[in-house]
Structure formats: structure tokens, C-alpha cells
Amino acid sequence: MSENKSRHFIQQMIDADLAAGKNGGVVHTRFPPEPNGYLHIGHAKAICIGFGLAKEYGGLTNLRFDDTNPIKEEIEYVDAIREDLKWLGFEPNGGEFFTSDYFNELFALALKLIDDGKAYVDDQTSEQIAEQKGTPTEAGKHSPHRDRSPAENRDLFERMKAGEFDAGSRVLRAKIDMANDNMHLRDPLMYRIMYATHHRTGDDWCIYPMYDFAHGQSDSLEGITHSLCTLEFEVHRPLYDWYIKNLDIFPSCQTEFARLNLNYTVMSKRKLLTLVEEGYVDGWDDPRMPTISGLRRRGYTPASIREFIDRVGVAKRENIIDVSLLEWALRDDLNRVAPRVMAVLDPIKLVIINYPEGQIEMLPSENNPEDPESGTRELPFGRELFIEAEDFKIEANRKWFRLAPGKVVRLKSAYKVEYVDHVCDDSGKVTEVHVNYFENSKSGSDTSGIKAKGTLHWVESTHAIDAEVRLYDRLFADPNPDGHKEKSYMEFLNPESIQVLSNCKLEPSLKNAQPGTTYQFTRLGYFTPDTKGEGVFNRALTLRDSWKSQ
Ligand code: ATP
Ligand code: MG
């Protein structure tokens, strides 16, 4: 426990619980994703808080798939959630569970409430039930079936389970208080009939528990001491507590914190699924998506995401976090760890006319000046190189430090070169620049005494690897795509969120580049090999935050 950092409200609460000897000094949390989509950066917050607190107090965390809705849930999502969690660096040391594992126990708990006269089967339609619910200022009405005897309720509920009734024809409700100020306590639904095949229990069940009944009871069954969730569940807490008290089960305790909201994106799984299904993005892991898998494919590191979440902090007030904070966290991490390499995205030829034809020499170049232990690698250098088209200008003023008539530049890790002439194609576009090099100006042993203000990156032409490079921009052009009453978030998709460059040249060491390593391309930004396309690199970020200055 760090003493100097001020402790947030959940830490203070746990400190007090421990001081009071609650739960025998145990801290046991859980992360309960519904497997109906991929995890996003918002889930990363819940994960870092839940797993982080248990770790801080030497406790345990369970991963629990909250799989009570067979219609929207799929095994693909279960696998993806496991992978993302592991990649983020978290291990469910309390075990991995499925709410569906508890269907028998939950059924038994429901029978207990029935026998105690605290739950009943209602034969009304969902519309009728909704009509009787009342409003926040007006009490609801009792269902005509509310006073059925426990024996009749038990019989009906068992027959619901046995598949004797049609979907939607009956529900089980808790018998609480139709006049309560909290609408969630107005005889909430506990079970509904659904004839759907479940991804784990198959056709064993045709009744499924509602979120509120399943969730809290699963917490108790697992002995969860601190059930942490987002603020929208605050109004559910009285019901969470009611079930625990009336079932007399392990007293798990729910605490809410503010969701993570990020600008320039949407974060609900339903909306992300729409983007995937309607083909606006290349899957859940499209590098523009705010999903964990998208961020990974984009070149994000787990450490940068954890650092970002740490900076966001834990509080009860909702706010919107600027996505540039996420980008800052990545830049900060990559600046320290990313290997430096050279690549040319928009190549033109640079011919060193006084360099021997056919000669290749190997020049050492630092892998990472921020990390002296990362060593050097050998770069092939020769007579014909590629340089960036924008690094040459036919007409340039005194402030232009790159290549132009009359100018001298240094080629990074190599020699200084001086302009001789250039070649244009029919349209006037420069295709080749000719230079002379100074043999005694080699990096590290330069005795030429010649001044060069600019340094260019380059790749030797016969050893260069061809690559496609994808540049990304924000997926939405509006800071709050969800915040427009009359317009759907889909209307704010940024039409220029991806740019594909197909004729890029990379230094040969990148032949073995693997997804999972993000490189700094000298002067250009941070890039990582794509997980799907051979010879494709994704730009994670530019070197500086260019968005702000636009
Ligand atoms: P979404 O609204 O994106 O569909 P969800 O809340 O339905 O998400 P779940 O799978 O139920 O997704 O979420 C698992 C856990 O992650 C819950 O405890 C939930 O509170 C938390 N969570 C979801 N979104 C966020 C967020 N934006 N910030 C923090 N925690 C979140
Ligand atoms: Mg949910």
C-alpha cells in the first residue's frame, strides 16, 4: 500500500473494513463481463480497479462470465475476453467461473424465496406488468397473482422449468413493495421463460434468471467481499441487499465508481457491434476501435493502458477523459521501450553518384538511445537509397534544413551528402535526387568539418522490404458522437480515419518483426506489424500530438 499517494474512496472503505475485522480480513473481488462483445478500454478500468485492489491487499479476484442471456452470448467472446485480460497482465487468481454454473443453485434460492412467501409466479404479459409498475411519483398496482400460495407458486415455477409454458407467458417475481420509491424494488422479475440454446448449458434450461437475481447471488456463492461496479448500478443496490438479506446468504457488498468515458469514440458494446456488423470497421480488433484487441493491434502496450487507467483515477463523479491522455501514456511508454528503425513511407530515389557501384557496407545504428542496453544493429548502406519525397524541395529558403539545391544533409547513422542534381518525370514530380557523399563524414568518426543542419532517414534500395503502412486517425470526427439528440453517432464517423500507403520501404531488420512489438520509425512515429496482413504495418501514433495543433 502506498502511503504517500492519497487513497481513493474504495481504498478507504476497504481499509475501514479491514480495521473493523470484516470478512476475516479477506479481500475478494470479481470482474463480471457479459460475453456479448469484446472488452473495451472502459472494461480496462473495471479490470484494473478490481484486480488491482485485490492485489494491493493480497486478496483474490475471480473472472466470472455473466452468461444469463443465451440470445446474445457467444463462445467467441469468452475466448476474446480471456485473451484480452491475460494480455493486460491480469490473472484471475480466485478462479474462472460462469454464472450458468450456478443455474441449479440459483433455482434452489428462488424456491427458497417462494417457500418463504417472498416470490410469486405472475401470468401477466410483460406489457401488463409494465403498466402496473407506476411512476417514480406514483405507486404501482399489485398483480392479481401476487397472493398465490407458496405451494401453488412452487408448482408453477417447477412447471415453468419443465417447459410446460410458452415463452413470455409467465415470470417469477420477487414480492417486495409496489409502492417503493425505488422502482427496482417494485416486485422485480427474477426469472423469464426463453426457449434458446445456451452456449454452455445447451437446452437444459428454458427459464433464465434476470441480471439482478443472478449477479448478486453469484457474488455471494463465490464469497465476493467487495463487488465493484459502475455507477448505473447504484439504484440496483437496495435490491442487491434485499436478496442477500432475505436469502440469508454471504453478505457481499456492492460499491459503485464512475464509468470511464473517452471522447472521439463510443464505448457501448451494442454500438461497437453495429460498427462491426455493418462493416464500418475491420472487426472488433480494428486498430481504430476502443477495444482492448483493437488497441493491441494498433500497437498499444499493456503497460500504457494500465498507466492511463491509473492516471484517470477512481472517483464517483462521471466525466469525459480526453483521448490524448491515452495517447500520452502510449508515447511515454514507447519512447522508453520501442526499438528505433528506419522506414520510408513515400519513397524517391537518392543516388550517391560518387559512391562505388555495387558496393554495400554495413553501418551500426543504435537500437534505442533511451536504453543503452538495447545495443546496435547493422544497416546496409549503398549507392542507391530511398528517402522521403517530402525531404527534398527544388526551391527552398534558408530555414529549410533538409535536402535542396545547394544543401548538405546527414543521412542518419551514415554520411553527409551534398546535392548535385535531380530528375523529374513528365508531370514534373521529382523521381530521383543525385548527391555526392563525403567519405570522411561517417557517423561516429566524422573528420570532414562540413556542416549539415538536417538529418534524414533512409533505406538502402536493394535490401529494402516492401510494405503497406496504414495510418489511422480518430474513428469519429466529433468529440462526443453519442451526445447529439437528433443525430445518430453513425453520422459522425470520420471519413478519413484510415489512409493506406502501399509503396513503403523498410529496413531489412523488420523482416522478422512480430506483432506485439511496436517500433519507432525514425522521424515518423510508432508502428507495429498488423496481426492479419503479412507485410502490413499499423501506425500506433505520430511522434508528437499533432491533433492539438491542427
Ligand atoms: P457496455 O455498456 O459497454 O455494453 P456493460 O456494462 O454492459 O458494457 P459488462 O460486460 O456487463 O459490460 O461489464 C463488465 C464490467 O465492466 C461491469 O462491472 C461494468 O460495470 C464494467 N464496465 C463496463 N463499461 C465500463 C466503463 N466504461 N468504465 C468502467 N467500467 C465499465
Ligand atoms: Mg452489462
XYZ file of C-alpha atoms and ligand atoms in Angstrom:
582
model
C 0.000 0.000 0.000
C 1.497 3.326 -0.986
C 1.272 5.771 1.880
C 2.177 8.947 0.056
C -0.426 8.802 -2.711
C -3.819 9.933 -1.479
C -6.124 6.969 -1.130
C -9.321 6.852 -3.146
C -12.726 6.172 -1.622
C -12.727 2.431 -2.282
C -9.299 2.015 -0.700
C -10.508 3.987 2.301
C -13.587 1.779 2.559
C -11.532 -1.425 2.395
C -9.074 -0.029 4.949
C -12.039 0.571 7.275
C -13.466 -2.920 6.601
C -10.148 -4.493 7.448
C -9.729 -2.349 10.541
C -13.183 -3.483 11.685
C -12.227 -7.116 11.109
C -14.905 -7.570 8.452
C -14.794 -10.738 6.285
C -11.945 -12.127 8.348
C -9.517 -9.726 6.692
C -10.159 -11.152 3.222
C -10.475 -9.011 0.088
C -12.072 -10.943 -2.754
C -13.199 -9.119 -5.908
C -14.527 -10.237 -9.277
C -14.717 -8.999 -12.846
C -18.088 -9.995 -14.354
C -18.176 -9.355 -18.122
C -21.171 -10.429 -20.125
C -19.792 -12.409 -23.083
C -21.758 -10.418 -25.647
C -18.897 -8.423 -27.111
C -15.189 -7.693 -26.833
C -13.684 -5.823 -23.922
C -13.088 -2.108 -24.400
C -10.975 0.491 -22.645
C -13.844 1.113 -20.204
C -13.646 -2.509 -19.101
C -9.906 -1.993 -18.610
C -10.802 0.480 -15.882
C -13.062 -2.018 -14.104
C -10.352 -4.676 -14.510
C -7.520 -2.516 -13.189
C -9.629 -1.480 -10.187
C -10.951 -4.951 -9.335
C -7.728 -6.872 -9.882
C -5.567 -4.001 -8.679
C -7.310 -3.681 -5.294
C -7.248 -7.424 -4.617
C -3.541 -7.454 -5.424
C -2.868 -4.443 -3.222
C -4.486 -6.214 -0.243
C -3.093 -9.656 -1.008
C -6.542 -10.902 -1.984
C -8.211 -12.776 -4.801
C -10.083 -11.886 -7.981
C -12.487 -14.094 -9.904
C -13.261 -13.828 -13.569
C -16.950 -14.521 -13.919
C -18.679 -14.667 -17.266
C -22.123 -13.283 -16.650
C -23.855 -15.517 -19.158
C -27.542 -15.382 -18.317
C -28.809 -14.249 -21.711
C -28.427 -17.112 -24.208
C -29.531 -14.992 -27.154
C -26.681 -12.519 -27.334
C -23.806 -14.521 -25.929
C -21.163 -16.446 -27.784
C -18.120 -18.543 -27.073
C -16.018 -16.312 -29.382
C -16.471 -13.527 -26.845
C -15.469 -15.756 -23.933
C -12.179 -16.598 -25.637
C -11.535 -12.986 -26.594
C -12.183 -11.767 -23.033
C -9.755 -14.322 -21.604
C -7.083 -13.334 -24.084
C -7.503 -9.608 -23.501
C -7.413 -9.985 -19.737
C -4.217 -12.006 -19.895
C -2.631 -9.557 -22.291
C -3.480 -6.680 -19.938
C -1.454 -8.549 -17.341
C -4.149 -9.918 -15.019
C -4.603 -13.455 -13.786
C -7.886 -14.478 -12.113
C -6.166 -15.963 -9.051
C -9.569 -16.679 -7.469
C -10.623 -18.795 -10.449
C -12.721 -18.574 -13.586
C -16.479 -19.054 -13.327
C -19.694 -18.790 -15.310
C -22.973 -17.606 -13.871
C -24.514 -20.504 -15.794
C -22.570 -22.853 -13.488
C -24.921 -21.675 -10.749
C -28.224 -22.252 -12.524
C -29.074 -25.107 -10.120
C -28.122 -23.094 -7.029
C -29.992 -20.054 -8.285
C -33.069 -22.169 -8.925
C -32.853 -23.512 -5.356
C -32.523 -19.964 -3.984
C -35.592 -18.923 -5.947
C -37.543 -21.837 -4.440
C -36.456 -20.686 -1.012
C -37.956 -17.245 -1.594
C -41.124 -18.880 -2.928
C -41.436 -21.097 0.152
C -40.943 -18.070 2.382
C -43.766 -16.276 0.579
C -41.314 -13.774 -0.928
C -41.642 -14.630 -4.618
C -44.555 -15.449 -6.909
C -45.358 -16.548 -10.416
C -47.115 -13.904 -12.452
C -49.141 -14.966 -15.507
C -49.452 -11.482 -16.956
C -47.809 -10.269 -20.123
C -44.781 -8.020 -19.886
C -46.950 -5.123 -21.114
C -49.426 -5.621 -18.279
C -46.623 -5.824 -15.750
C -45.072 -2.640 -17.129
C -48.420 -0.833 -16.934
C -48.816 -1.709 -13.256
C -45.318 -0.552 -12.386
C -46.381 3.036 -11.669
C -44.038 6.002 -11.933
C -41.384 7.383 -9.595
C -44.048 9.613 -8.033
C -46.964 7.198 -8.196
C -47.180 3.773 -6.562
C -47.597 0.681 -8.724
C -50.509 -1.756 -8.587
C -50.488 -5.272 -7.251
C -50.625 -8.098 -9.722
C -53.763 -10.249 -9.414
C -51.416 -13.229 -8.890
C -49.431 -11.656 -6.076
C -51.111 -13.576 -3.305
C -50.799 -17.081 -4.661
C -49.861 -19.613 -2.011
C -46.263 -20.799 -1.751
C -47.412 -24.276 -2.785
C -49.088 -23.026 -5.952
C -46.092 -20.837 -6.781
C -43.708 -23.735 -6.290
C -45.772 -25.938 -8.569
C -45.993 -23.289 -11.294
C -42.310 -22.398 -11.078
C -41.294 -26.046 -11.374
C -43.563 -26.414 -14.366
C -42.037 -23.276 -15.909
C -38.691 -25.024 -15.579
C -40.111 -28.248 -17.052
C -41.070 -26.409 -20.224
C -44.843 -26.614 -19.801
C -45.474 -22.967 -20.663
C -44.855 -20.745 -23.649
C -42.050 -18.219 -23.767
C -43.172 -14.963 -22.182
C -46.363 -16.445 -20.700
C -45.192 -16.440 -17.062
C -42.440 -14.902 -14.958
C -41.207 -15.286 -11.413
C -41.191 -12.044 -9.422
C -39.856 -11.104 -6.016
C -42.633 -9.935 -3.684
C -41.254 -6.729 -2.231
C -43.098 -3.413 -2.367
C -45.102 -1.982 -5.270
C -45.081 1.456 -3.630
C -41.340 1.736 -3.011
C -39.627 4.936 -4.205
C -37.010 2.744 -5.813
C -38.629 1.244 -8.904
C -36.240 -1.710 -8.776
C -37.969 -2.864 -5.595
C -41.438 -2.938 -7.166
C -41.710 -6.717 -7.436
C -38.790 -7.120 -9.861
C -38.604 -10.029 -12.293
C -36.393 -12.906 -11.210
C -36.911 -15.457 -13.993
C -38.330 -15.487 -17.505
C -39.102 -18.287 -19.929
C -36.879 -18.422 -23.023
C -36.545 -21.337 -25.399
C -32.998 -20.634 -26.525
C -29.895 -22.797 -26.642
C -27.289 -21.587 -24.173
C -23.612 -21.663 -25.149
C -22.787 -23.832 -22.113
C -25.952 -25.406 -20.757
C -27.432 -26.183 -24.179
C -31.163 -26.884 -23.906
C -31.092 -27.885 -20.222
C -32.933 -24.747 -19.222
C -35.852 -22.837 -20.607
C -36.019 -20.388 -17.711
C -33.231 -17.864 -17.241
C -32.530 -15.615 -14.233
C -32.542 -11.844 -14.642
C -29.341 -9.885 -14.085
C -30.272 -8.612 -10.611
C -31.149 -12.033 -9.288
C -28.201 -13.850 -10.824
C -25.496 -11.307 -10.250
C -25.643 -10.632 -6.538
C -26.313 -14.272 -5.712
C -23.282 -15.336 -7.750
C -21.217 -12.837 -5.764
C -22.415 -14.470 -2.530
C -21.876 -18.013 -3.795
C -18.273 -17.098 -4.618
C -17.696 -15.300 -1.321
C -17.000 -11.981 -3.023
C -16.354 -9.405 -0.310
C -16.253 -6.263 -2.461
C -18.461 -6.265 -5.539
C -17.259 -3.256 -7.512
C -19.232 -1.909 -10.444
C -20.128 1.257 -12.292
C -22.486 3.970 -11.094
C -25.509 2.920 -13.116
C -25.896 0.017 -10.681
C -26.228 2.294 -7.661
C -30.037 2.210 -7.919
C -29.903 -1.582 -8.037
C -28.045 -1.787 -4.725
C -31.157 -1.876 -2.465
C -32.361 -4.906 -4.433
C -28.889 -6.480 -4.272
C -29.028 -6.077 -0.485
C -32.658 -7.267 -0.260
C -31.853 -10.609 -1.901
C -28.855 -11.171 0.369
C -30.830 -10.354 3.493
C -33.918 -12.375 2.587
C -31.934 -15.383 1.391
C -29.595 -15.076 4.364
C -26.502 -15.737 2.242
C -22.910 -14.442 2.296
C -23.088 -10.644 2.651
C -21.250 -9.421 -0.433
C -21.205 -5.651 -0.580
C -21.628 -3.592 -3.737
C -19.722 -0.335 -4.322
C -20.003 1.845 -7.403
C -17.474 4.051 -9.202
C -17.734 6.285 -12.278
C -17.528 4.710 -15.719
C -14.688 5.632 -17.996
C -15.872 7.833 -20.845
C -13.481 8.803 -23.612
C -14.000 11.484 -26.238
C -13.959 10.870 -30.024
C -15.334 7.359 -29.608
C -18.312 5.308 -28.496
C -17.993 2.685 -25.810
C -21.138 0.634 -25.603
C -20.748 -2.919 -26.853
C -24.006 -2.647 -28.747
C -22.734 0.347 -30.715
C -19.353 -1.232 -31.312
C -21.131 -4.362 -32.568
C -23.085 -2.218 -35.040
C -19.829 -0.796 -36.412
C -18.527 -4.344 -36.860
C -21.705 -5.838 -38.322
C -22.293 -3.012 -40.752
C -18.714 -3.156 -41.990
C -17.558 0.296 -40.927
C -14.517 -1.287 -39.323
C -12.464 -4.411 -39.946
C -13.776 -6.414 -36.965
C -13.739 -5.896 -33.211
C -9.960 -5.599 -33.327
C -9.854 -2.893 -35.982
C -7.000 -0.595 -34.872
C -9.423 2.347 -34.675
C -11.719 0.608 -32.186
C -11.551 1.443 -28.450
C -11.489 -2.297 -27.750
C -8.545 -3.900 -25.980
C -7.937 -6.071 -29.043
C -8.107 -3.008 -31.306
C -5.637 -1.106 -29.157
C -3.345 -4.143 -29.161
C -3.485 -4.430 -32.960
C -2.836 -0.708 -33.153
C 0.412 -1.085 -31.214
C -0.640 -0.171 -27.669
C 1.290 -1.796 -24.830
C -0.430 -3.266 -21.748
C 1.742 -1.030 -19.546
C 0.498 2.113 -21.305
C -3.146 1.129 -20.785
C -2.569 0.392 -17.099
C -0.772 3.714 -16.691
C -3.624 5.527 -18.420
C -6.201 3.952 -16.093
C -4.062 4.851 -13.112
C -3.954 8.499 -14.239
C -7.717 8.575 -14.752
C -8.167 7.612 -11.094
C -11.112 6.251 -9.145
C -13.975 8.555 -8.256
C -17.737 8.710 -8.069
C -18.254 11.611 -10.465
C -18.824 10.971 -14.168
C -16.588 12.843 -16.601
C -15.159 12.524 -20.094
C -11.471 11.796 -20.436
C -9.542 13.293 -23.335
C -8.211 10.553 -25.601
C -4.920 12.448 -25.783
C -4.238 11.210 -22.236
C -4.374 7.644 -23.545
C -2.054 8.620 -26.390
C 0.290 10.352 -23.978
C 0.549 7.167 -21.916
C 1.494 5.185 -25.001
C 4.059 7.732 -26.234
C 5.612 7.855 -22.812
C 5.979 4.076 -22.694
C 7.096 3.609 -26.303
C 9.665 6.370 -26.064
C 11.340 4.212 -23.449
C 10.874 0.754 -24.928
C 10.322 0.953 -28.700
C 13.233 -0.186 -30.909
C 14.270 2.500 -33.411
C 14.295 1.538 -37.074
C 14.229 3.325 -40.430
C 11.405 3.248 -42.949
C 10.413 5.450 -45.856
C 6.697 5.876 -46.414
C 6.666 7.921 -49.631
C 9.916 6.971 -51.359
C 12.016 8.674 -54.000
C 15.484 7.505 -55.048
C 18.620 9.114 -53.701
C 21.657 8.211 -55.852
C 25.125 8.855 -54.406
C 26.987 9.327 -57.642
C 30.487 9.234 -56.147
C 29.819 6.013 -54.198
C 31.166 2.815 -55.850
C 28.540 0.944 -57.812
C 27.602 -2.458 -56.353
C 29.278 -1.733 -53.003
C 27.350 -2.345 -49.792
C 28.787 -1.512 -46.381
C 27.249 -2.317 -43.026
C 26.853 0.622 -40.642
C 25.981 0.262 -36.961
C 22.931 2.079 -35.668
C 21.622 2.380 -32.118
C 18.522 0.332 -31.337
C 17.292 2.721 -28.690
C 19.178 5.753 -27.367
C 16.906 5.702 -24.271
C 18.039 2.187 -23.457
C 21.828 1.754 -23.774
C 21.493 -1.970 -23.125
C 19.490 -2.469 -26.303
C 22.719 -2.341 -28.374
C 23.145 -1.652 -32.066
C 22.270 -3.323 -35.361
C 23.957 -3.214 -38.759
C 22.275 -1.319 -41.553
C 23.201 -1.910 -45.193
C 24.278 1.261 -46.975
C 24.986 1.634 -50.692
C 24.890 3.841 -53.761
C 21.095 3.885 -54.159
C 18.839 4.681 -51.251
C 15.224 5.648 -50.708
C 14.430 8.875 -48.941
C 11.112 10.533 -48.142
C 9.748 12.574 -51.088
C 8.917 15.440 -48.727
C 12.553 15.653 -47.603
C 13.559 17.201 -50.928
C 12.480 20.554 -52.323
C 13.530 22.101 -55.617
C 13.147 25.557 -54.187
C 13.911 26.125 -50.551
C 14.684 29.055 -48.316
C 17.308 29.375 -45.593
C 15.089 27.782 -42.989
C 14.867 24.514 -44.927
C 17.320 22.111 -43.312
C 16.527 19.116 -45.462
C 17.732 18.387 -48.982
C 17.549 21.001 -51.755
C 19.864 22.524 -54.346
C 22.932 23.874 -52.537
C 22.253 21.984 -49.294
C 24.161 19.382 -47.303
C 22.366 16.910 -45.002
C 23.392 13.992 -42.840
C 21.973 10.574 -43.582
C 21.250 9.104 -40.174
C 23.944 6.707 -38.893
C 25.788 7.155 -42.243
C 27.389 10.003 -44.185
C 26.850 13.641 -45.078
C 25.739 14.201 -48.639
C 25.620 17.275 -50.864
C 23.082 17.984 -53.598
C 24.245 17.575 -57.217
C 21.076 17.451 -59.348
C 17.696 15.790 -59.672
C 15.418 14.058 -62.203
C 11.715 14.712 -62.747
C 9.086 12.674 -64.566
C 6.811 14.077 -67.293
C 4.475 15.597 -64.744
C 7.293 17.471 -63.047
C 7.382 15.197 -59.996
C 10.863 14.559 -58.641
C 11.773 10.879 -59.001
C 15.479 10.892 -58.225
C 17.912 13.122 -56.397
C 21.637 12.883 -57.062
C 24.191 13.700 -54.387
C 27.874 13.303 -53.565
C 28.902 11.891 -50.224
C 31.852 12.892 -48.071
C 33.794 9.742 -47.377
C 35.329 11.127 -44.160
C 31.962 12.158 -42.650
C 30.872 8.760 -41.374
C 28.738 8.915 -38.227
C 30.874 8.429 -35.158
C 34.160 9.197 -36.973
C 33.360 12.390 -38.856
C 36.514 14.383 -39.674
C 35.044 16.278 -42.640
C 34.381 19.536 -40.818
C 31.376 20.034 -43.102
C 28.198 21.402 -41.527
C 24.814 19.753 -42.034
C 21.778 21.102 -40.217
C 19.297 18.352 -41.049
C 19.368 14.589 -40.625
C 17.313 12.390 -42.943
C 16.170 8.820 -42.571
C 16.734 6.427 -45.480
C 16.655 2.791 -46.555
C 19.141 1.128 -48.931
C 17.248 0.203 -52.099
C 18.419 -3.344 -52.854
C 17.855 -4.534 -49.286
C 14.619 -2.649 -48.616
C 11.478 -4.595 -47.731
C 8.240 -3.563 -49.388
C 5.389 -2.870 -47.034
C 1.921 -1.438 -46.770
C 1.541 1.083 -43.981
C -1.820 2.103 -42.574
C -2.177 5.482 -40.937
C -5.063 5.977 -38.558
C -6.967 8.946 -37.317
C -9.864 9.189 -34.872
C -12.787 6.945 -35.785
C -15.208 9.795 -35.080
C -14.767 13.393 -36.122
C -16.864 14.668 -33.213
C -15.650 14.737 -29.603
C -18.965 13.381 -28.345
C -20.517 11.309 -31.154
C -23.136 9.984 -28.742
C -24.164 13.369 -27.449
C -26.421 14.598 -30.261
C -30.129 14.253 -29.704
C -31.272 14.375 -33.316
C -28.341 12.598 -34.887
C -27.010 9.103 -34.530
C -23.352 8.583 -33.646
C -23.003 6.930 -37.067
C -23.303 10.326 -38.687
C -20.083 11.443 -37.069
C -17.816 8.715 -38.388
C -14.594 10.291 -39.646
C -14.379 9.509 -43.392
C -10.609 9.937 -43.205
C -9.909 7.663 -40.285
C -7.701 5.357 -42.350
C -5.122 6.064 -45.033
C -3.343 3.198 -46.774
C 0.181 3.718 -48.157
C 1.131 0.820 -50.395
C 4.645 1.540 -51.599
C 6.628 1.867 -48.389
C 10.225 0.734 -47.911
C 11.514 -0.681 -44.649
C 14.988 -1.511 -43.389
C 15.713 -5.246 -43.691
C 15.767 -5.951 -39.925
C 11.978 -5.577 -39.994
C 11.707 -8.816 -41.964
C 11.395 -10.596 -38.616
C 9.127 -8.058 -36.969
C 6.372 -9.715 -34.947
C 3.040 -8.295 -33.821
C 3.438 -7.383 -30.186
C 6.485 -5.202 -30.779
C 5.944 -1.576 -31.589
C 8.809 0.231 -33.330
C 9.725 3.841 -33.650
C 10.192 4.616 -37.340
C 12.755 7.407 -37.178
C 11.098 10.807 -37.567
C 7.718 9.252 -38.457
C 6.053 7.770 -35.398
C 5.335 4.410 -33.798
C 4.368 1.422 -35.924
C 3.605 -2.254 -35.370
C 3.130 -5.224 -37.707
C -0.522 -5.969 -38.327
C -1.798 -9.259 -36.943
C -3.781 -10.039 -40.059
C -1.894 -8.818 -43.131
C 1.600 -10.055 -43.989
C 3.876 -7.086 -44.755
C 1.385 -4.613 -43.292
C 2.258 -2.143 -40.537
C -0.141 -0.050 -38.469
C 0.746 3.367 -37.193
C 0.013 3.487 -33.492
C 0.835 7.168 -33.093
C 2.762 10.068 -34.503
C 5.802 11.169 -32.517
C 4.055 14.244 -31.232
C 0.463 15.105 -30.564
C -0.379 16.636 -33.946
C -4.133 16.729 -33.362
C -3.988 19.650 -30.938
C -2.026 21.889 -33.260
C -4.249 21.301 -36.291
P -21.376 -1.819 -22.289
O -22.208 -0.757 -21.664
O -20.172 -1.338 -22.999
O -22.159 -2.785 -23.112
P -21.525 -3.438 -19.990
O -21.555 -2.685 -18.716
O -22.799 -3.996 -20.474
O -20.768 -2.607 -21.074
P -20.361 -5.801 -18.935
O -19.754 -6.910 -19.688
O -21.628 -6.026 -18.229
O -20.491 -4.614 -19.949
O -19.303 -5.143 -17.970
C -18.461 -5.849 -17.101
C -17.967 -4.892 -16.062
O -17.268 -3.818 -16.671
C -19.094 -4.289 -15.250
O -18.777 -4.377 -13.893
C -19.162 -2.867 -15.700
O -19.544 -2.030 -14.661
C -17.733 -2.592 -16.167
N -17.699 -1.572 -17.217
C -18.335 -1.573 -18.395
N -18.136 -0.425 -19.065
C -17.325 0.338 -18.289
C -16.752 1.634 -18.411
N -16.967 2.398 -19.490
N -15.978 2.093 -17.408
C -15.746 1.336 -16.322
N -16.245 0.108 -16.142
C -17.041 -0.394 -17.103
Mg -23.716 -5.055 -18.543
